Coordinates of C-alpha atoms and ligand atoms in Angstrom, one line a residue:
M1 CA -38.1 3.1 -25.4
S2 CA -37.8 -0.2 -24.7
A3 CA -37.3 -2.8 -21.9
T4 CA -33.8 -4.2 -20.6
V5 CA -33.6 -7.5 -19.1
V6 CA -30.5 -8.4 -16.7
V7 CA -30.8 -12.2 -16.2
G8 CA -28.5 -14.9 -14.5
T9 CA -26.9 -17.2 -16.7
Q10 CA -25.4 -19.7 -14.0
W11 CA -27.0 -20.9 -11.0
G12 CA -27.8 -17.7 -9.4
D13 CA -25.6 -14.9 -7.2
E14 CA -24.0 -13.6 -10.3
G15 CA -24.1 -10.2 -9.3
K16 CA -27.5 -9.4 -10.7
G17 CA -28.1 -6.5 -7.6
K18 CA -24.8 -4.9 -8.4
L19 CA -25.4 -4.7 -12.3
T20 CA -29.0 -3.8 -12.0
D21 CA -28.2 -0.9 -9.6
L22 CA -25.4 0.4 -12.2
L23 CA -27.9 0.4 -15.0
A24 CA -30.6 2.0 -12.9
K25 CA -28.7 5.1 -12.8
E26 CA -30.0 5.6 -16.5
M27 CA -33.7 3.9 -15.6
D28 CA -36.8 5.2 -14.9
L29 CA -38.7 1.7 -13.4
V30 CA -37.2 -1.4 -12.2
V31 CA -39.3 -4.7 -12.2
R32 CA -38.5 -7.9 -10.2
Y33 CA -40.5 -10.4 -12.5
Q34 CA -40.5 -13.5 -10.7
G35 CA -39.0 -15.5 -7.8
G36 CA -39.5 -14.0 -4.3
H37 CA -37.4 -13.8 -1.0
N38 CA -35.4 -16.6 -2.3
A39 CA -33.2 -14.2 -3.9
G40 CA -30.6 -12.1 -2.1
H41 CA -29.1 -9.5 -4.5
T42 CA -26.2 -7.7 -2.8
I43 CA -25.2 -3.6 -3.4
V44 CA -22.4 -2.4 -1.9
V45 CA -22.3 1.7 -2.0
D46 CA -19.8 3.6 -0.4
G47 CA -18.8 0.5 2.0
R48 CA -22.2 0.1 2.9
R49 CA -23.8 -3.2 2.1
F50 CA -27.6 -3.7 1.0
A51 CA -28.9 -7.1 0.8
L52 CA -32.5 -7.2 -1.2
Q53 CA -34.5 -10.1 -1.1
L54 CA -37.8 -8.2 -2.5
L55 CA -37.2 -4.8 -3.8
P56 CA -35.9 -4.1 -6.9
S57 CA -32.3 -3.4 -7.0
G58 CA -33.1 0.4 -8.5
V59 CA -34.5 1.2 -5.0
L60 CA -31.6 3.0 -4.0
Y61 CA -32.0 6.0 -6.4
D62 CA -34.8 8.3 -5.8
H63 CA -35.5 8.6 -9.4
V64 CA -36.4 5.1 -10.0
T65 CA -40.0 3.8 -9.5
P66 CA -39.5 0.3 -8.2
V67 CA -42.0 -2.2 -9.1
I68 CA -43.0 -5.8 -7.9
G69 CA -44.5 -7.6 -10.6
N70 CA -47.0 -10.3 -11.3
G71 CA -44.7 -12.7 -11.3
V72 CA -43.0 -12.7 -8.0
V73 CA -44.7 -14.4 -5.1
V74 CA -44.5 -11.9 -1.9
D75 CA -44.4 -12.8 1.6
P76 CA -46.0 -9.5 3.0
G77 CA -44.0 -9.7 6.5
V78 CA -40.7 -10.0 4.7
L79 CA -41.5 -7.3 2.4
L80 CA -42.6 -4.8 5.2
S81 CA -39.6 -5.5 7.0
E82 CA -37.6 -5.0 4.1
I83 CA -39.2 -1.6 3.6
D84 CA -38.5 -0.9 7.2
T85 CA -35.2 -1.9 7.3
L86 CA -34.1 0.4 4.2
T87 CA -36.4 3.1 5.2
A88 CA -34.2 3.3 8.7
S89 CA -31.0 3.8 6.7
G90 CA -32.0 6.6 4.7
V91 CA -33.6 4.7 1.7
D92 CA -37.0 6.2 0.8
C93 CA -39.5 3.3 -0.7
S94 CA -42.6 5.0 -1.0
R95 CA -42.5 4.9 -4.7
L96 CA -42.9 1.2 -4.6
I97 CA -45.6 -0.4 -6.7
V98 CA -46.7 -4.2 -5.8
S99 CA -48.7 -5.8 -8.4
G100 CA -51.9 -6.9 -7.1
N101 CA -51.6 -10.0 -9.3
A102 CA -48.7 -11.0 -7.5
H103 CA -49.3 -14.2 -5.2
L104 CA -48.9 -13.9 -1.6
I105 CA -46.5 -16.7 0.4
M106 CA -48.6 -17.9 3.3
P107 CA -47.3 -19.4 6.7
Y108 CA -48.6 -23.0 5.3
H109 CA -46.2 -22.7 2.1
Q110 CA -43.2 -21.9 4.2
E111 CA -43.9 -25.1 6.4
L112 CA -44.6 -27.1 3.6
D113 CA -41.6 -26.3 1.9
A114 CA -39.5 -27.3 4.8
L115 CA -41.3 -30.2 5.4
T116 CA -41.3 -31.8 2.1
E117 CA -37.5 -30.9 2.1
R118 CA -37.4 -33.0 5.3
H119 CA -39.6 -35.7 3.6
L120 CA -37.3 -35.8 0.7
G121 CA -34.1 -36.8 3.2
R122 CA -30.8 -37.3 1.2
N123 CA -32.8 -36.4 -2.3
K124 CA -33.8 -33.0 -0.7
L125 CA -33.6 -30.1 -3.4
G126 CA -31.8 -27.7 -0.9
T127 CA -34.5 -24.9 -1.3
T128 CA -34.1 -21.8 0.5
K129 CA -37.3 -23.3 2.7
R130 CA -39.1 -19.7 1.8
G131 CA -42.5 -21.3 0.6
I132 CA -41.4 -20.5 -3.2
G133 CA -42.5 -24.0 -4.5
P134 CA -45.6 -24.4 -2.6
A135 CA -46.9 -20.8 -3.4
Y136 CA -46.6 -21.1 -7.2
A137 CA -47.7 -24.7 -7.0
D138 CA -50.8 -23.1 -5.5
K139 CA -50.8 -20.6 -8.1
A140 CA -51.0 -23.3 -10.8
A141 CA -53.4 -25.3 -9.0
R142 CA -55.3 -22.1 -8.7
V143 CA -55.8 -21.7 -5.1
G144 CA -53.2 -19.5 -4.5
I145 CA -54.1 -16.0 -2.8
R146 CA -53.1 -13.0 -4.3
V147 CA -51.8 -9.5 -3.5
Q148 CA -54.9 -7.8 -4.3
D149 CA -57.0 -10.1 -2.2
L150 CA -55.8 -8.3 0.9
L151 CA -57.8 -5.4 -0.2
D152 CA -61.1 -7.2 0.6
A153 CA -61.2 -9.0 3.6
K154 CA -64.6 -11.4 2.5
I155 CA -62.8 -12.5 -0.2
F156 CA -59.3 -13.0 1.4
R157 CA -61.3 -14.9 4.3
Q158 CA -63.2 -17.1 1.6
K159 CA -60.3 -18.1 0.0
L160 CA -58.3 -18.9 3.1
E161 CA -60.7 -21.2 4.5
V162 CA -61.1 -23.1 1.3
V163 CA -57.4 -23.5 0.8
L164 CA -56.5 -23.8 4.7
K165 CA -59.1 -27.0 4.7
E166 CA -56.9 -29.1 2.3
K167 CA -53.6 -27.7 3.8
N168 CA -54.6 -28.6 7.5
L169 CA -55.7 -32.1 6.4
I170 CA -52.1 -32.3 4.7
L171 CA -50.4 -31.1 7.8
A172 CA -52.1 -33.3 10.1
K173 CA -52.5 -36.3 7.9
V174 CA -49.1 -36.6 6.4
Y175 CA -46.8 -35.0 8.3
N176 CA -48.4 -35.0 11.8
R177 CA -48.5 -31.3 12.2
L178 CA -50.6 -29.1 14.1
P179 CA -53.1 -27.5 11.9
I180 CA -52.9 -23.7 11.1
S181 CA -55.5 -21.2 12.1
A182 CA -57.6 -18.9 9.6
D183 CA -57.8 -16.8 12.4
D184 CA -54.2 -16.3 12.9
I185 CA -53.6 -15.7 9.6
A186 CA -56.1 -13.0 8.8
G187 CA -54.8 -11.5 12.0
R188 CA -51.8 -10.9 10.7
Y189 CA -52.3 -10.8 7.0
L190 CA -55.5 -8.3 7.2
D191 CA -55.3 -6.3 10.4
E192 CA -51.5 -6.2 10.2
F193 CA -49.9 -6.2 6.8
A194 CA -52.9 -5.1 4.5
P195 CA -53.2 -1.3 5.8
R196 CA -49.5 -0.8 5.6
L197 CA -49.2 -2.5 1.9
A198 CA -52.5 -1.1 0.6
P199 CA -50.9 1.9 -0.5
M200 CA -48.4 0.3 -2.7
I201 CA -50.6 -2.0 -4.2
G202 CA -51.2 -1.2 -7.7
D203 CA -51.4 -2.0 -11.3
S204 CA -48.2 -2.9 -12.3
V205 CA -48.6 -3.7 -15.9
G206 CA -50.2 -0.1 -16.4
A207 CA -47.1 1.6 -15.0
V208 CA -44.7 -0.5 -17.0
H209 CA -46.9 0.3 -20.0
Q210 CA -47.0 3.9 -19.5
A211 CA -43.5 4.3 -18.7
L212 CA -42.7 2.4 -21.9
D213 CA -45.3 4.9 -24.1
A214 CA -43.7 7.7 -22.4
G215 CA -40.4 6.7 -23.9
R216 CA -38.7 6.1 -20.5
N217 CA -36.1 3.1 -19.5
V218 CA -37.3 0.0 -18.0
L219 CA -35.4 -2.5 -16.4
L220 CA -36.9 -6.0 -15.8
E221 CA -34.3 -7.7 -12.9
G222 CA -34.5 -11.3 -13.0
A223 CA -33.9 -13.7 -9.7
Q224 CA -32.2 -16.7 -9.7
A225 CA -30.9 -17.9 -13.1
T226 CA -31.2 -19.6 -16.7
F227 CA -30.3 -23.2 -15.0
L228 CA -32.4 -22.7 -12.0
D229 CA -35.3 -22.5 -14.5
L230 CA -38.3 -24.3 -13.8
D231 CA -38.3 -25.4 -17.7
H232 CA -34.8 -24.8 -18.6
G233 CA -32.8 -25.3 -15.6
T234 CA -31.5 -28.8 -13.9
Y235 CA -35.0 -30.3 -13.1
P236 CA -35.7 -30.9 -10.3
F237 CA -33.1 -29.0 -9.1
V238 CA -34.6 -25.5 -10.0
T239 CA -37.0 -23.0 -8.2
S240 CA -40.4 -23.0 -9.4
S241 CA -40.8 -19.7 -11.8
N242 CA -38.8 -18.8 -15.2
P243 CA -36.2 -16.8 -14.6
V244 CA -35.0 -16.7 -18.3
A245 CA -35.7 -13.8 -20.0
G246 CA -38.8 -15.0 -21.9
G247 CA -40.0 -15.2 -18.0
A248 CA -39.6 -11.3 -18.0
C249 CA -42.3 -11.0 -20.6
V250 CA -45.1 -13.0 -18.6
G251 CA -43.9 -11.5 -15.1
A252 CA -43.8 -7.9 -16.0
G253 CA -47.1 -7.8 -18.5
I254 CA -45.1 -7.0 -21.8
G255 CA -44.7 -8.7 -25.2
P256 CA -41.2 -9.9 -26.8
R257 CA -41.3 -6.5 -28.5
D258 CA -40.7 -4.6 -25.9
I259 CA -37.4 -5.8 -25.0
A260 CA -34.6 -4.1 -26.5
A261 CA -31.5 -6.0 -24.7
V262 CA -31.2 -8.6 -22.6
I263 CA -28.0 -8.7 -20.6
G264 CA -26.6 -12.0 -19.4
I265 CA -24.7 -11.8 -16.0
A266 CA -22.3 -14.4 -15.3
K267 CA -19.5 -15.3 -12.7
A268 CA -15.6 -15.5 -14.2
Y269 CA -16.0 -19.0 -12.5
V270 CA -19.3 -20.8 -11.3
T271 CA -21.3 -21.3 -8.0
R272 CA -24.3 -22.9 -7.0
V273 CA -26.1 -23.7 -3.7
G274 CA -28.1 -26.3 -3.2
S275 CA -28.2 -29.7 -4.6
G276 CA -28.1 -30.8 -8.4
P277 CA -25.5 -31.4 -11.2
F278 CA -22.6 -29.0 -11.5
P279 CA -20.0 -30.4 -14.3
T280 CA -17.0 -28.3 -13.4
E281 CA -17.5 -28.7 -9.8
L282 CA -14.3 -28.1 -7.9
T283 CA -14.1 -30.0 -4.5
D284 CA -9.8 -29.4 -3.7
E285 CA -8.2 -26.5 -2.3
V286 CA -8.7 -24.2 -5.7
G287 CA -12.5 -24.7 -4.8
D288 CA -12.0 -23.9 -1.3
L289 CA -9.9 -20.9 -2.7
L290 CA -13.0 -19.8 -4.7
V291 CA -15.3 -19.7 -1.3
E292 CA -12.7 -17.8 0.5
R293 CA -11.4 -14.9 -1.9
G294 CA -15.2 -14.7 -3.3
G295 CA -16.7 -14.9 0.0
E296 CA -19.2 -17.6 -1.2
F297 CA -21.7 -18.0 1.2
G298 CA -25.5 -17.3 0.5
T299 CA -26.6 -13.8 0.8
N300 CA -29.3 -14.6 3.0
T301 CA -29.1 -18.2 4.0
G302 CA -25.4 -18.3 4.9
R303 CA -24.8 -21.4 3.3
R304 CA -21.6 -22.3 1.7
R305 CA -21.9 -22.3 -2.2
R306 CA -20.4 -24.7 -4.2
T307 CA -17.8 -23.3 -6.7
G308 CA -16.1 -24.5 -10.3
W309 CA -14.4 -23.3 -13.5
F310 CA -16.2 -21.4 -15.7
D311 CA -18.4 -23.3 -18.0
A312 CA -18.8 -22.0 -21.7
V313 CA -21.3 -24.9 -22.6
M314 CA -23.7 -23.7 -20.0
I315 CA -23.1 -20.3 -21.2
R316 CA -23.7 -21.0 -24.9
H317 CA -27.1 -22.5 -23.8
A318 CA -28.0 -19.6 -21.8
A319 CA -27.2 -17.2 -24.9
R320 CA -29.7 -19.3 -26.9
L321 CA -32.4 -19.3 -24.1
N322 CA -32.2 -15.6 -23.5
S323 CA -31.4 -14.4 -26.9
L324 CA -28.4 -12.4 -24.8
S325 CA -27.3 -9.2 -26.5
E326 CA -24.1 -9.2 -24.3
V327 CA -22.8 -10.6 -21.0
A328 CA -21.5 -8.6 -18.1
L329 CA -18.9 -10.8 -16.3
T330 CA -18.3 -10.2 -12.4
K331 CA -15.7 -11.3 -9.8
L332 CA -12.6 -11.4 -12.3
D333 CA -10.7 -10.1 -9.1
V334 CA -11.4 -13.2 -7.3
L335 CA -9.2 -15.0 -9.9
D336 CA -6.1 -12.8 -8.9
T337 CA -3.8 -15.3 -7.4
L338 CA -4.6 -18.1 -9.1
A339 CA -1.4 -19.2 -11.8
V340 CA -3.7 -21.1 -14.2
L341 CA -7.2 -21.0 -15.1
K342 CA -9.4 -23.6 -16.5
V343 CA -12.4 -23.0 -19.1
C344 CA -14.8 -26.2 -19.8
V345 CA -15.4 -25.8 -23.6
G346 CA -17.2 -29.0 -24.2
Y347 CA -18.4 -32.0 -22.2
R348 CA -17.0 -35.5 -23.1
V349 CA -19.9 -38.0 -22.8
G350 CA -18.9 -41.5 -23.5
D351 CA -17.1 -40.8 -26.8
R352 CA -18.4 -37.7 -28.0
V353 CA -17.8 -34.3 -27.0
H354 CA -20.7 -32.1 -26.7
R355 CA -20.5 -28.0 -27.4
Q356 CA -24.1 -27.5 -26.9
L357 CA -25.4 -28.7 -23.5
P358 CA -26.5 -32.4 -24.3
Y359 CA -30.4 -32.5 -24.1
H360 CA -31.0 -35.5 -22.0
Q361 CA -29.8 -34.7 -18.2
S362 CA -28.0 -38.1 -17.5
D363 CA -25.8 -36.9 -19.9
L364 CA -25.1 -33.8 -17.7
H365 CA -24.4 -36.1 -14.6
D366 CA -21.8 -38.2 -16.7
A367 CA -20.3 -35.1 -18.6
E368 CA -16.7 -35.1 -17.9
P369 CA -15.6 -31.2 -18.6
V370 CA -13.2 -30.7 -21.2
Y371 CA -11.0 -27.9 -19.9
E372 CA -8.5 -25.4 -22.0
E373 CA -5.9 -23.8 -19.9
L374 CA -5.1 -20.1 -19.4
P375 CA -2.3 -18.7 -17.7
G376 CA -3.3 -16.5 -14.7
W377 CA -2.3 -13.0 -14.2
Q378 CA -1.7 -13.3 -10.3
E379 CA -2.0 -9.6 -10.0
D380 CA -4.3 -7.4 -8.2
T381 CA -7.1 -6.2 -10.6
S382 CA -9.5 -4.6 -8.0
G383 CA -8.3 -1.0 -8.3
A384 CA -9.0 -1.2 -12.3
T385 CA -11.3 1.1 -13.7
E386 CA -10.1 1.3 -17.3
L387 CA -9.2 -1.7 -19.8
H388 CA -5.9 -0.7 -20.0
Q389 CA -5.2 -1.0 -16.0
L390 CA -6.2 -4.9 -16.2
P391 CA -3.2 -7.2 -16.9
A392 CA -2.6 -8.9 -20.2
A393 CA -3.6 -12.3 -19.2
A394 CA -6.9 -11.0 -17.5
K395 CA -7.9 -9.3 -20.8
E396 CA -7.1 -12.6 -22.6
Y397 CA -9.2 -14.8 -20.6
V398 CA -12.1 -12.5 -20.4
Q399 CA -11.4 -12.4 -24.6
F400 CA -11.4 -16.1 -24.4
L401 CA -14.5 -16.5 -22.6
S402 CA -16.2 -14.2 -24.9
E403 CA -15.1 -16.0 -28.3
Q404 CA -16.2 -19.6 -26.7
V405 CA -19.6 -18.1 -25.3
G406 CA -20.1 -16.3 -28.8
V407 CA -21.6 -13.1 -27.0
G408 CA -19.6 -9.8 -26.5
I409 CA -18.7 -9.3 -22.7
T410 CA -19.2 -5.7 -22.3
R411 CA -18.5 -5.2 -18.7
V412 CA -16.2 -6.8 -16.2
G413 CA -16.7 -6.9 -12.3
V414 CA -13.2 -6.6 -10.5
G415 CA -15.0 -5.9 -6.8
P416 CA -18.1 -5.6 -4.9
G417 CA -18.2 -1.9 -5.0
R418 CA -21.2 -0.1 -7.1
D419 CA -18.4 1.3 -9.4
Q420 CA -16.0 -1.7 -10.0
F421 CA -16.8 -2.3 -13.2
V422 CA -14.6 -1.8 -15.8
R423 CA -16.2 -1.5 -19.5
F424 CA -14.7 -4.1 -21.7
A425 CA -16.2 -3.8 -24.7
A426 CA -19.1 -1.6 -26.5
P427 CA -22.3 -3.8 -26.4
Ligands
GDP501 P1 -27.2 -11.7 -7.2 O1 -28.1 -12.6 -6.3 O2 -27.2 -12.3 -8.5 O3 -27.5 -10.4 -7.0 O4 -25.8 -12.0 -6.3 P2 -25.4 -11.9 -4.6 O5 -25.5 -10.4 -4.1 O6 -26.3 -12.8 -4.3 O7 -24.1 -12.2 -4.7 C1 -23.1 -11.7 -5.5 C2 -21.7 -11.4 -4.7 O8 -20.5 -10.9 -5.1 C3 -22.1 -10.4 -3.6 O9 -21.6 -10.4 -2.1 C4 -21.7 -9.1 -4.2 O10 -21.4 -7.8 -3.5 C5 -20.4 -9.6 -4.6 N1 -20.2 -8.9 -6.1 C6 -20.6 -8.6 -7.2 N2 -19.7 -8.5 -8.4 C7 -18.3 -8.4 -7.7 C8 -16.9 -8.5 -8.4 O11 -16.7 -8.2 -9.6 N3 -16.2 -8.7 -7.7 C9 -16.3 -9.3 -6.2 N4 -15.1 -9.7 -5.8 N5 -17.6 -9.5 -5.6 C10 -18.3 -8.9 -6.3
IMO502 P1 -30.5 -15.2 -6.5 O1 -31.6 -14.2 -7.1 C1 -29.0 -19.0 -5.5 C2 -31.9 -22.2 -5.3 C3 -31.6 -23.0 -4.2 C4 -32.1 -24.5 -4.5 C5 -32.8 -24.1 -5.6 C6 -34.7 -24.0 -5.3 O2 -30.0 -14.5 -5.6 O3 -29.4 -15.8 -7.5 P2 -36.0 -22.2 -3.8 O4 -36.3 -21.8 -2.6 O5 -35.7 -21.3 -5.2 O6 -37.4 -23.3 -4.0 O7 -34.8 -23.3 -4.1 O8 -32.7 -22.6 -6.2 N1 -32.0 -20.6 -5.5 C7 -30.9 -19.9 -5.6 N2 -29.5 -20.4 -5.6 N3 -29.3 -17.6 -6.0 C8 -30.9 -17.5 -5.5 O9 -31.3 -16.3 -5.9 C9 -31.7 -18.6 -5.4 N4 -33.1 -18.4 -5.3 C10 -33.2 -20.1 -5.2 O10 -30.5 -22.9 -3.3 O11 -31.2 -24.7 -5.2
MG503 MG1 -27.8 -13.7 -4.7

């Protein structure tokens, strides 16, 4: 068998948790391949809400082995408290495998993330302040500390002392902060976290390949999204990893030929949290209505999300970058009350209309969306379970998006619940 990727096609929070959970019914392994606890993936089962940060969204099923891949950055304290919370609510997390090659988020990463943001002032990126950028920076600079280092106190200490020397200089001389003590960190990471994490630390790449070789189903769950990708997103207003489907190969340890399907996930409109360009952003009462009806507040930071009309130019580009085989559309129900819907089908920059994302980002800042208007349906869709129960105008809206994007929309979300997905077309 081969692997399926779930990837966000906008700026995050499209409903990756919900889709992953739905698909996980048929999966044996669910692997997170990048990001860290900057992610917040929500699953709602029988009215109970689970907001996962590090654990793969397949964890709610007993038959699934959840895997944290090598491409993830792990804050061990956060991971353990997430495990404790889930365990307390009756979820068995004992099958979890955490890649030994994943990098650790250290206390100085978190502190430096917040300090850098403050230093940037009004040019701040609006990060989640979870230490994600500094942890990936250390990985690239080859001074990161890996999960497997928790299993060797001597190596952990050695690496920590080398890296802390530099971090403490930066904290003191650049930011006028107190130094961080190696003993304090070692006390928590080696004495408190390591013994609990040790049984979960393992060879995630081996586990993925064993499953693939045995003909099992593997789902690779992206965090963040295409336009937050370090290489392909709206740099510098991006995260520090590669959420695009190609990142799934690196972050889980497979080659491209092992991937059979890439499911892109998009909201029926667009949201973004944090700074950066957003051509279809709405700052009027329609924007407020989307926030209100969509509950558009960060899953774990609580920040209000920016909202805007569906942008087909973005998803056309996401289709290319991820080789999308299909798209799942979420939150159609949020549009239920609107009389008119707009869809951005191109960007006007100067006297030119771009159908594909302009290469130069200044063009994106200046882009004036070219909209097509479609009639709303003004009917409640949240109870629909089958296609024929959707109002005609809702089906036309989805069909229009699908044609504009050039990829089939196979599922449509009409509510947060696990089963609130309507099959729209065959993949
Ligand atoms: P993720 O980060 O991509 O997993 O998405 P989040 O969980 O951060 O944000 C998506 C939010 O929308 C969550 O609160 C979900 O419960 C909710 N949601 C997902 N799909 C739908 C849908 O089809 N309709 C509605 N109304 N809410 C949805
Ligand atoms: P999920 O997986 C939405 C955004 C932050 C900020 C930028 C960089 O739930 O979709 P970082 O802390 O990663 O250095 O912040 O990326 N961001 C997200 N926005 N959903 C997410 O995750 C995000 N993870 C990071 O708001 O703009
Ligand atoms: Mg989220």
